[in-house]
Each structure stands twice: as structure tokens, then as C-alpha cells.
mmCIF file of C-alpha atoms and ligand atoms in Angstrom:
data_model
loop_
_atom_site.group_PDB
_atom_site.id
_atom_site.type_symbol
_atom_site.label_atom_id
_atom_site.label_comp_id
_atom_site.label_asym_id
_atom_site.label_seq_id
_atom_site.Cartn_x
_atom_site.Cartn_y
_atom_site.Cartn_z
ATOM 1 C CA MET D 915 84.469 63.061 100.656
ATOM 2 C CA ALA D 916 87.460 61.242 101.591
ATOM 3 C CA MET D 917 89.620 63.363 98.795
ATOM 4 C CA ASP D 918 90.085 67.171 98.441
ATOM 5 C CA VAL D 919 89.079 68.557 95.416
ATOM 6 C CA TYR D 920 90.944 71.753 94.741
ATOM 7 C CA GLY D 921 91.269 73.745 91.171
ATOM 8 C CA LEU D 922 91.957 76.831 89.013
ATOM 9 C CA LEU D 923 89.584 78.433 87.152
ATOM 10 C CA GLY D 924 90.950 80.098 84.268
ATOM 11 C CA ASN D 925 90.806 79.821 79.871
ATOM 12 C CA PRO D 926 93.466 79.000 79.154
ATOM 13 C CA VAL D 927 95.202 77.264 81.710
ATOM 14 C CA GLY D 928 97.410 74.741 80.151
ATOM 15 C CA HIS D 929 100.753 75.665 80.755
ATOM 16 C CA SER D 930 99.979 76.795 84.623
ATOM 17 C CA LEU D 931 102.225 75.607 87.364
ATOM 18 C CA SER D 932 99.832 76.089 90.096
ATOM 19 C CA PRO D 933 98.961 71.491 90.347
ATOM 20 C CA PRO D 934 102.520 70.703 90.658
ATOM 21 C CA MET D 935 103.384 73.323 93.281
ATOM 22 C CA HIS D 936 100.565 72.859 94.897
ATOM 23 C CA GLU D 937 100.439 68.776 94.737
ATOM 24 C CA ALA D 938 103.663 68.913 96.477
ATOM 25 C CA ALA D 939 102.766 70.322 99.277
ATOM 26 C CA TYR D 940 100.128 68.222 99.562
ATOM 27 C CA ASP D 941 102.057 64.873 98.885
ATOM 28 C CA GLU D 942 105.015 66.849 101.685
ATOM 29 C CA LEU D 943 102.099 66.917 104.339
ATOM 30 C CA GLY D 944 100.788 63.848 103.438
ATOM 31 C CA LEU D 945 96.952 65.709 102.843
ATOM 32 C CA GLU D 946 94.592 63.714 100.271
ATOM 33 C CA ALA D 947 94.060 66.024 97.644
ATOM 34 C CA ARG D 948 94.366 66.730 94.547
ATOM 35 C CA TYR D 949 94.300 70.478 92.686
ATOM 36 C CA VAL D 950 93.258 69.959 89.470
ATOM 37 C CA THR D 951 92.720 72.148 86.119
ATOM 38 C CA PHE D 952 89.259 73.724 84.677
ATOM 39 C CA GLU D 953 88.633 76.119 81.648
ATOM 40 C CA PRO D 954 85.051 77.296 81.308
ATOM 41 C CA ASP D 955 84.235 78.675 78.485
ATOM 42 C CA GLU D 956 83.594 82.567 79.169
ATOM 43 C CA ASP D 957 79.790 82.559 79.600
ATOM 44 C CA ASP D 958 79.680 79.637 81.749
ATOM 45 C CA ILE D 959 81.422 80.972 84.894
ATOM 46 C CA ASP D 960 78.322 81.705 87.417
ATOM 47 C CA ASP D 961 77.383 78.115 86.689
ATOM 48 C CA ALA D 962 81.295 76.798 86.243
ATOM 49 C CA ILE D 963 80.966 78.281 90.682
ATOM 50 C CA ALA D 964 78.167 76.952 91.462
ATOM 51 C CA GLY D 965 78.863 73.999 89.822
ATOM 52 C CA ALA D 966 81.572 73.425 91.896
ATOM 53 C CA ASP D 967 80.146 74.283 95.206
ATOM 54 C CA ALA D 968 77.706 71.422 94.861
ATOM 55 C CA LEU D 969 80.615 69.254 94.118
ATOM 56 C CA GLY D 970 82.080 69.422 97.390
ATOM 57 C CA ILE D 971 85.097 70.941 95.451
ATOM 58 C CA ALA D 972 87.412 72.482 98.653
ATOM 59 C CA GLY D 973 89.025 75.918 96.611
ATOM 60 C CA LEU D 974 89.734 76.929 93.841
ATOM 61 C CA ASN D 975 92.133 79.306 92.368
ATOM 62 C CA VAL D 976 90.357 82.110 89.395
ATOM 63 C CA THR D 977 92.914 83.831 86.864
ATOM 64 C CA ILE D 978 92.321 85.272 83.649
ATOM 65 C CA PRO D 979 90.147 86.270 82.742
ATOM 66 C CA PHE D 980 87.506 85.478 85.233
ATOM 67 C CA LYS D 981 88.796 87.042 88.603
ATOM 68 C CA GLN D 982 86.187 89.663 87.883
ATOM 69 C CA ASP D 983 83.007 88.289 87.523
ATOM 70 C CA ALA D 984 83.765 85.950 90.552
ATOM 71 C CA LEU D 985 83.453 89.207 92.504
ATOM 72 C CA GLU D 986 80.693 89.151 91.708
ATOM 73 C CA ILE D 987 79.348 85.874 92.584
ATOM 74 C CA VAL D 988 80.921 85.163 95.877
ATOM 75 C CA ALA D 989 81.715 86.332 98.800
ATOM 76 C CA PRO D 990 84.366 89.214 98.903
ATOM 77 C CA GLU D 991 86.660 89.906 101.228
ATOM 78 C CA ASP D 992 87.415 93.622 102.233
ATOM 79 C CA LEU D 993 90.877 94.252 100.207
ATOM 80 C CA ALA D 994 89.705 92.015 97.291
ATOM 81 C CA ALA D 995 86.290 94.013 97.443
ATOM 82 C CA ARG D 996 88.464 97.068 97.182
ATOM 83 C CA ILE D 997 90.759 95.515 95.213
ATOM 84 C CA GLY D 998 87.765 94.066 92.480
ATOM 85 C CA ALA D 999 89.284 90.371 91.608
ATOM 86 C CA VAL D 1000 88.536 87.388 93.475
ATOM 87 C CA ASN D 1001 91.708 85.205 92.391
ATOM 88 C CA THR D 1002 90.995 82.266 95.407
ATOM 89 C CA ILE D 1003 87.510 80.797 96.184
ATOM 90 C CA ASP D 1004 86.652 79.231 99.637
ATOM 91 C CA PHE D 1005 84.009 76.625 99.319
ATOM 92 C CA SER D 1006 83.962 75.278 103.203
ATOM 93 C CA GLY D 1007 81.820 77.427 105.535
ATOM 94 C CA SER D 1008 78.721 76.792 105.019
ATOM 95 C CA GLY D 1009 77.408 80.385 103.853
ATOM 96 C CA PRO D 1010 78.295 81.204 100.347
ATOM 97 C CA PRO D 1011 81.505 80.629 99.352
ATOM 98 C CA THR D 1012 84.416 83.711 100.293
ATOM 99 C CA GLY D 1013 86.208 85.562 97.298
ATOM 100 C CA TYR D 1014 90.256 86.272 98.572
ATOM 101 C CA ASN D 1015 92.565 88.629 96.685
ATOM 102 C CA THR D 1016 96.240 86.436 97.513
ATOM 103 C CA ASP D 1017 98.333 88.124 95.031
ATOM 104 C CA ALA D 1018 98.338 91.295 96.937
ATOM 105 C CA VAL D 1019 99.224 89.361 100.680
ATOM 106 C CA GLY D 1020 101.860 87.168 98.132
ATOM 107 C CA ALA D 1021 103.594 89.823 96.888
ATOM 108 C CA LEU D 1022 104.278 91.815 100.560
ATOM 109 C CA ARG D 1023 105.289 88.201 101.301
ATOM 110 C CA ALA D 1024 107.595 88.096 98.343
ATOM 111 C CA LEU D 1025 108.911 91.409 99.523
ATOM 112 C CA ARG D 1026 108.910 90.060 103.830
ATOM 113 C CA ASP D 1027 111.112 86.418 102.862
ATOM 114 C CA HIS D 1028 113.977 88.920 101.679
ATOM 115 C CA ASP D 1029 113.807 91.240 104.672
ATOM 116 C CA VAL D 1030 111.848 94.039 103.154
ATOM 117 C CA THR D 1031 109.845 96.417 105.409
ATOM 118 C CA ILE D 1032 106.322 97.706 103.898
ATOM 119 C CA GLN D 1033 105.067 100.000 107.525
ATOM 120 C CA ASP D 1034 106.108 103.125 106.362
ATOM 121 C CA ALA D 1035 108.267 102.472 102.910
ATOM 122 C CA ARG D 1036 107.902 104.933 100.381
ATOM 123 C CA ALA D 1037 106.844 102.710 97.676
ATOM 124 C CA VAL D 1038 106.843 103.033 93.866
ATOM 125 C CA VAL D 1039 104.853 100.138 91.592
ATOM 126 C CA VAL D 1040 104.715 100.641 88.191
ATOM 127 C CA GLY D 1041 101.477 99.350 85.850
ATOM 128 C CA ALA D 1042 98.380 100.098 87.200
ATOM 129 C CA GLY D 1043 96.572 96.731 85.269
ATOM 130 C CA GLY D 1044 95.142 93.701 86.876
ATOM 131 C CA ALA D 1045 98.289 93.008 89.106
ATOM 132 C CA GLY D 1046 98.853 96.754 89.813
ATOM 133 C CA ARG D 1047 95.593 97.354 91.170
ATOM 134 C CA ALA D 1048 96.155 94.358 93.874
ATOM 135 C CA ILE D 1049 99.943 95.156 94.395
ATOM 136 C CA ALA D 1050 98.902 98.900 95.166
ATOM 137 C CA PHE D 1051 96.408 97.790 97.638
ATOM 138 C CA GLY D 1052 98.570 95.554 99.270
ATOM 139 C CA LEU D 1053 101.360 97.934 100.013
ATOM 140 C CA ALA D 1054 99.207 100.356 101.141
ATOM 141 C CA ASP D 1055 96.913 98.359 103.326
ATOM 142 C CA ALA D 1056 100.122 97.594 104.972
ATOM 143 C CA GLY D 1057 101.406 101.032 105.751
ATOM 144 C CA ALA D 1058 103.538 101.944 102.943
ATOM 145 C CA THR D 1059 102.676 105.082 100.158
ATOM 146 C CA VAL D 1060 102.475 104.896 96.984
ATOM 147 C CA ALA D 1061 103.693 106.502 93.638
ATOM 148 C CA ILE D 1062 101.633 104.343 90.708
ATOM 149 C CA ALA D 1063 103.477 105.181 87.851
ATOM 150 C CA ASN D 1064 101.607 104.038 84.689
ATOM 151 C CA ARG D 1065 101.857 104.635 80.872
ATOM 152 C CA THR D 1066 98.638 105.506 80.742
ATOM 153 C CA GLU D 1067 98.508 107.922 83.109
ATOM 154 C CA SER D 1068 95.051 108.691 83.575
ATOM 155 C CA LYS D 1069 95.058 104.950 84.698
ATOM 156 C CA ALA D 1070 97.576 105.592 87.204
ATOM 157 C CA HIS D 1071 95.410 109.070 88.798
ATOM 158 C CA ASP D 1072 92.539 107.188 88.673
ATOM 159 C CA LEU D 1073 93.574 103.857 90.429
ATOM 160 C CA ALA D 1074 95.476 106.708 93.486
ATOM 161 C CA GLU D 1075 92.488 108.452 94.416
ATOM 162 C CA GLU D 1076 90.751 104.499 95.622
ATOM 163 C CA VAL D 1077 94.116 103.432 97.088
ATOM 164 C CA PRO D 1078 95.146 105.577 100.349
ATOM 165 C CA ARG D 1079 98.107 107.618 100.267
ATOM 166 C CA ALA D 1080 98.606 106.695 96.841
ATOM 167 C CA THR D 1081 99.808 109.426 94.395
ATOM 168 C CA GLY D 1082 98.997 108.978 90.625
ATOM 169 C CA HIS D 1083 102.154 109.854 88.123
ATOM 170 C CA GLY D 1084 103.209 109.287 84.075
ATOM 171 C CA LEU D 1085 106.602 107.601 83.396
ATOM 172 C CA ALA D 1086 108.280 110.367 82.823
ATOM 173 C CA GLU D 1087 108.586 110.531 86.422
ATOM 174 C CA LEU D 1088 109.821 107.448 86.788
ATOM 175 C CA GLU D 1089 113.361 108.514 87.323
ATOM 176 C CA GLN D 1090 112.554 110.573 90.147
ATOM 177 C CA LEU D 1091 110.276 108.363 92.373
ATOM 178 C CA VAL D 1092 112.687 106.209 91.702
ATOM 179 C CA ALA D 1093 115.823 107.774 93.456
ATOM 180 C CA ASP D 1094 113.456 108.782 97.066
ATOM 181 C CA ALA D 1095 112.175 105.288 96.738
ATOM 182 C CA ASP D 1096 112.403 102.140 99.423
ATOM 183 C CA VAL D 1097 110.861 99.657 97.323
ATOM 184 C CA LEU D 1098 109.925 99.491 93.699
ATOM 185 C CA VAL D 1099 107.085 96.868 91.975
ATOM 186 C CA ASN D 1100 106.861 96.359 87.886
ATOM 187 C CA ALA D 1101 103.363 95.161 87.454
ATOM 188 C CA THR D 1102 103.914 96.186 84.025
ATOM 189 C CA SER D 1103 104.340 93.446 81.311
ATOM 190 C CA VAL D 1104 107.645 95.374 80.435
ATOM 191 C CA GLY D 1105 110.268 92.650 80.454
ATOM 192 C CA MET D 1106 108.186 89.786 79.934
ATOM 193 C CA GLU D 1107 109.863 87.286 76.866
ATOM 194 C CA SER D 1108 112.214 90.007 76.420
ATOM 195 C CA ASP D 1109 115.189 91.887 76.756
ATOM 196 C CA THR D 1110 113.138 95.209 78.031
ATOM 197 C CA THR D 1111 113.391 98.116 80.672
ATOM 198 C CA PRO D 1112 109.800 100.497 82.245
ATOM 199 C CA VAL D 1113 112.740 100.986 84.378
ATOM 200 C CA PRO D 1114 115.658 103.951 84.063
ATOM 201 C CA ALA D 1115 118.950 102.148 84.852
ATOM 202 C CA ASP D 1116 120.552 104.970 86.077
ATOM 203 C CA ALA D 1117 116.909 105.701 88.502
ATOM 204 C CA LEU D 1118 117.953 101.940 90.575
ATOM 205 C CA HIS D 1119 119.988 102.208 93.451
ATOM 206 C CA GLU D 1120 121.455 100.722 96.927
ATOM 207 C CA ASP D 1121 118.722 101.653 99.233
ATOM 208 C CA LEU D 1122 116.011 100.007 97.230
ATOM 209 C CA ALA D 1123 114.294 96.488 97.128
ATOM 210 C CA VAL D 1124 112.501 95.867 93.373
ATOM 211 C CA LEU D 1125 110.395 92.902 92.912
ATOM 212 C CA ASP D 1126 109.276 91.560 89.125
ATOM 213 C CA ALA D 1127 106.152 90.544 88.946
ATOM 214 C CA VAL D 1128 107.449 89.419 85.445
ATOM 215 C CA TYR D 1129 108.866 85.571 86.078
ATOM 216 C CA SER D 1130 109.452 84.481 82.293
ATOM 217 C CA PRO D 1131 112.452 84.890 81.865
ATOM 218 C CA LEU D 1132 113.155 84.842 85.869
ATOM 219 C CA GLU D 1133 115.456 87.309 86.239
ATOM 220 C CA THR D 1134 114.394 90.439 84.357
ATOM 221 C CA ARG D 1135 116.651 92.999 82.710
ATOM 222 C CA LEU D 1136 115.138 95.335 85.430
ATOM 223 C CA LEU D 1137 116.723 92.576 88.014
ATOM 224 C CA ARG D 1138 119.505 92.648 86.180
ATOM 225 C CA ASP D 1139 120.580 96.373 86.513
ATOM 226 C CA ALA D 1140 119.052 96.557 89.966
ATOM 227 C CA ALA D 1141 121.536 94.120 91.151
ATOM 228 C CA ASP D 1142 124.346 95.396 89.413
ATOM 229 C CA ALA D 1143 122.953 99.037 91.521
ATOM 230 C CA GLY D 1144 123.329 97.273 93.897
ATOM 231 C CA ALA D 1145 119.593 96.915 94.769
ATOM 232 C CA THR D 1146 117.432 94.034 96.441
ATOM 233 C CA THR D 1147 115.977 91.449 94.471
ATOM 234 C CA VAL D 1148 113.278 89.564 94.591
ATOM 235 C CA ASP D 1149 111.788 87.788 91.298
ATOM 236 C CA GLY D 1150 108.398 87.290 89.853
ATOM 237 C CA ALA D 1151 108.536 83.392 91.045
ATOM 238 C CA TRP D 1152 108.391 84.763 94.872
ATOM 239 C CA MET D 1153 104.980 86.463 93.732
ATOM 240 C CA LEU D 1154 103.572 83.733 92.512
ATOM 241 C CA LEU D 1155 104.843 81.442 94.667
ATOM 242 C CA TYR D 1156 103.321 82.998 98.171
ATOM 243 C CA GLN D 1157 100.091 83.814 96.226
ATOM 244 C CA GLY D 1158 100.033 79.999 96.315
ATOM 245 C CA VAL D 1159 101.055 79.313 99.851
ATOM 246 C CA GLU D 1160 98.642 82.214 100.995
ATOM 247 C CA ALA D 1161 95.814 80.272 98.993
ATOM 248 C CA PHE D 1162 96.588 76.594 100.725
ATOM 249 C CA GLU D 1163 96.750 77.926 104.686
ATOM 250 C CA ILE D 1164 93.173 80.245 103.534
ATOM 251 C CA TRP D 1165 91.884 76.338 102.396
ATOM 252 C CA THR D 1166 93.728 74.268 105.149
ATOM 253 C CA GLY D 1167 94.449 76.503 107.850
ATOM 254 C CA ARG D 1168 97.972 74.837 107.896
ATOM 255 C CA ASP D 1169 101.410 76.748 107.968
ATOM 256 C CA ALA D 1170 102.774 75.850 104.706
ATOM 257 C CA PRO D 1171 105.501 73.314 103.248
ATOM 258 C CA VAL D 1172 107.226 76.839 101.496
ATOM 259 C CA ASP D 1173 110.713 75.485 100.318
ATOM 260 C CA VAL D 1174 108.372 73.123 99.338
ATOM 261 C CA MET D 1175 106.021 74.253 97.256
ATOM 262 C CA ASN D 1176 108.893 76.344 96.138
ATOM 263 C CA ASP D 1177 111.301 73.724 94.223
ATOM 264 C CA ALA D 1178 108.101 72.164 93.293
ATOM 265 C CA LEU D 1179 107.599 75.704 91.022
ATOM 266 C CA ARG D 1180 111.478 76.117 90.751
ATOM 267 C CA SER D 1181 112.372 72.813 88.965
ATOM 268 C CA ARG D 1182 109.503 74.093 86.524
ATOM 269 C CA LEU D 1183 110.633 77.758 85.580
HETATM 270 P P1 ATR V 2291 97.741 92.517 84.054
HETATM 271 O O1 ATR V 2291 96.148 91.930 84.854
HETATM 272 O O2 ATR V 2291 98.999 91.612 83.752
HETATM 273 O O3 ATR V 2291 97.732 93.686 85.206
HETATM 274 P P2 ATR V 2291 96.506 94.777 82.361
HETATM 275 O O4 ATR V 2291 95.855 94.683 83.752
HETATM 276 O O5 ATR V 2291 96.132 94.449 80.628
HETATM 277 O O6 ATR V 2291 97.225 93.133 82.862
HETATM 278 O O7 ATR V 2291 97.793 95.715 82.545
HETATM 279 C C1 ATR V 2291 98.857 95.626 81.721
HETATM 280 C C2 ATR V 2291 99.776 96.984 82.167
HETATM 281 O O8 ATR V 2291 101.558 96.497 81.660
HETATM 282 C C3 ATR V 2291 99.102 98.725 82.146
HETATM 283 O O9 ATR V 2291 99.929 98.662 83.335
HETATM 284 C C4 ATR V 2291 99.437 98.497 80.830
HETATM 285 O O10 ATR V 2291 100.091 100.343 80.567
HETATM 286 P P3 ATR V 2291 98.649 101.103 79.834
HETATM 287 O O11 ATR V 2291 97.963 101.375 80.757
HETATM 288 O O12 ATR V 2291 98.956 102.369 79.886
HETATM 289 O O13 ATR V 2291 98.063 99.990 78.976
HETATM 290 C C5 ATR V 2291 101.669 98.082 80.701
HETATM 291 N N1 ATR V 2291 101.507 98.033 80.038
HETATM 292 C C6 ATR V 2291 101.965 96.558 79.085
HETATM 293 N N2 ATR V 2291 103.035 97.300 77.623
HETATM 294 C C7 ATR V 2291 103.134 98.241 78.054
HETATM 295 C C8 ATR V 2291 104.800 99.091 77.892
HETATM 296 N N3 ATR V 2291 105.213 98.221 76.792
HETATM 297 N N4 ATR V 2291 105.131 100.549 78.554
HETATM 298 C C9 ATR V 2291 104.799 100.357 79.557
HETATM 299 N N5 ATR V 2291 103.790 100.031 80.159
HETATM 300 C C10 ATR V 2291 103.068 98.589 79.444
#
């Protein structure tokens, strides 16, 4: 096939920013490639992935509600298997397609891009859903100790049992945890399209780096409070960017044109 086809499997995928972000990279590097969206019915996910493989599609991103299903269909890499979700599939090998989770690495690269050190950092992850799982595993693998705080405290404890060097907490403990932390990540939906924050502003301090996985709005109340406290702030578009950068690099084996992808993304947010 002369033209490489990449895509996103999700339902719904209408508003996705991945096509313009990836196509900006293809244009920049002169690659003959396209990135398109697919919206299969929930029951058809096995056929969709097998069909993509048969058609010679080069790579797929996978989003809600298919990330857990995809894990069962492809051969997952170790980190994706432990997270329990696949968001990137590479069809280029001769065997079964390989599944990756670039959400975890995306969060790490977003932080490192802002000169945040992860090794030996004390990290607090708020949220124990899909995003919280990926980020907690990513931070722990990169050498941080991770305190997971969640509204439903039992979910934080359950996740902490799986993640190395992690502890589980309720939201009432957040203030103390954040006071002692180097890195804070919001992996809840709190702050999305609303001026609310999951973390009391008083707890934020200047020795903290704060990543918000929420990217709408870009400047959440949490990030505004963090900036006021003198903390380093990393908005959710960086995480979105770097999960895509990581997928691009897995698929093409080339360094992604990060600035071009960032511009394509931010001009649409
Ligand atoms: P995602 O895949 O984006 O992580 P999810 O799996 O539905 O989505 O998880 C949503 C997360 O946001 C959970 O940690 C959830 O807390 P619960 O486990 O207690 O439900 C958290 N969350 C959502 N709304 C919240 C709110 N108003 N206050 C605190 N946490 C909230």
C-alpha cells in the first residue's frame, strides 16, 4: 500500500483532535499517510480490529469505550497489560498486532517537557478511574512514589495494591498529601467545563508541579490556583499532545515533529 492509513477507534469520535494533530506531522515530514476516525458499534470491536489488520491499516488509536476490549484482542506490551487498557495498536509486525498504552508515557513526557523530575518524586494522583490508573502506573514505573486519592476511597486502595510503592487515600487527606508532594496530577473530570477544583487552593505551593489531565478549559481552576501559588503548571493539552507523539513514534520509528503537532492541537482548542 503506497499510502499508510492510521486511525482512531472510538464511539463517539466526532470531536477528536487526533486527525489534525497527526496529519500535521505527516505533512511536516513528507509522509504519504492519512489519519481517519472510525466509530464501530460496541459489539463489533473484534471485527473492527481484525478488519483493520486485514486491510493493512498501519496503526490505530483506541479510545472510549474500547480501550479495555482492545487489550483482550491484541498482544499487549507489559505496561498496557498492567494498566488494563490499550490506546495504541501497531500492526506493522508479522505476528499479532501489539497494544500499547501511551496515556501513561504521555503524562510523563508532558511533565519532563516542563523540566519536572519523576525519579524519586513524591507524586499525588487524584482519581482512580481509567486516566488515574494509567498515570499512577506510569509515574511509579518512572521511579516516583505515588499517593492515589479518590472520592470513592476503596477504589484508591484497590489501585494502590496493584501499583508499586503506592498508597491509597480519600479526598480528605489531599491537603496533607499535597503539602508534602513534588508532583500533583488531576486525573478526575473535576474542572471540565466548570470552575471547580478537586484540590483546596491552600494546599498548593511553589515546590509543586501540577499536571491537569482536563484540557477543556485549558486553564482550569486548579491550574490557576497552582500558578497563583507559584507552582509549575502543565495543562491537559500537553498530555494529549504527548500521547499522540508517543503513538506517532511507535508507528513510524521516527522522532515526531512535536512543535508542529503542538501548534495543530492548540490552534483547535
Ligand atoms: P477516566 O477514564 O477519565 O478516568 P472514569 O474512569 O469515569 O474516567 O473516572 C473518573 C474519575 O473522576 C474517578 O476517579 C471519579 O471518582 P469516583 O471513583 O469516586 O467516581 C472522579 N470524579 C468524577 N467526578 C468527581 C467529583 N465530582 N469529585 C471527585 N471526584 C470525581
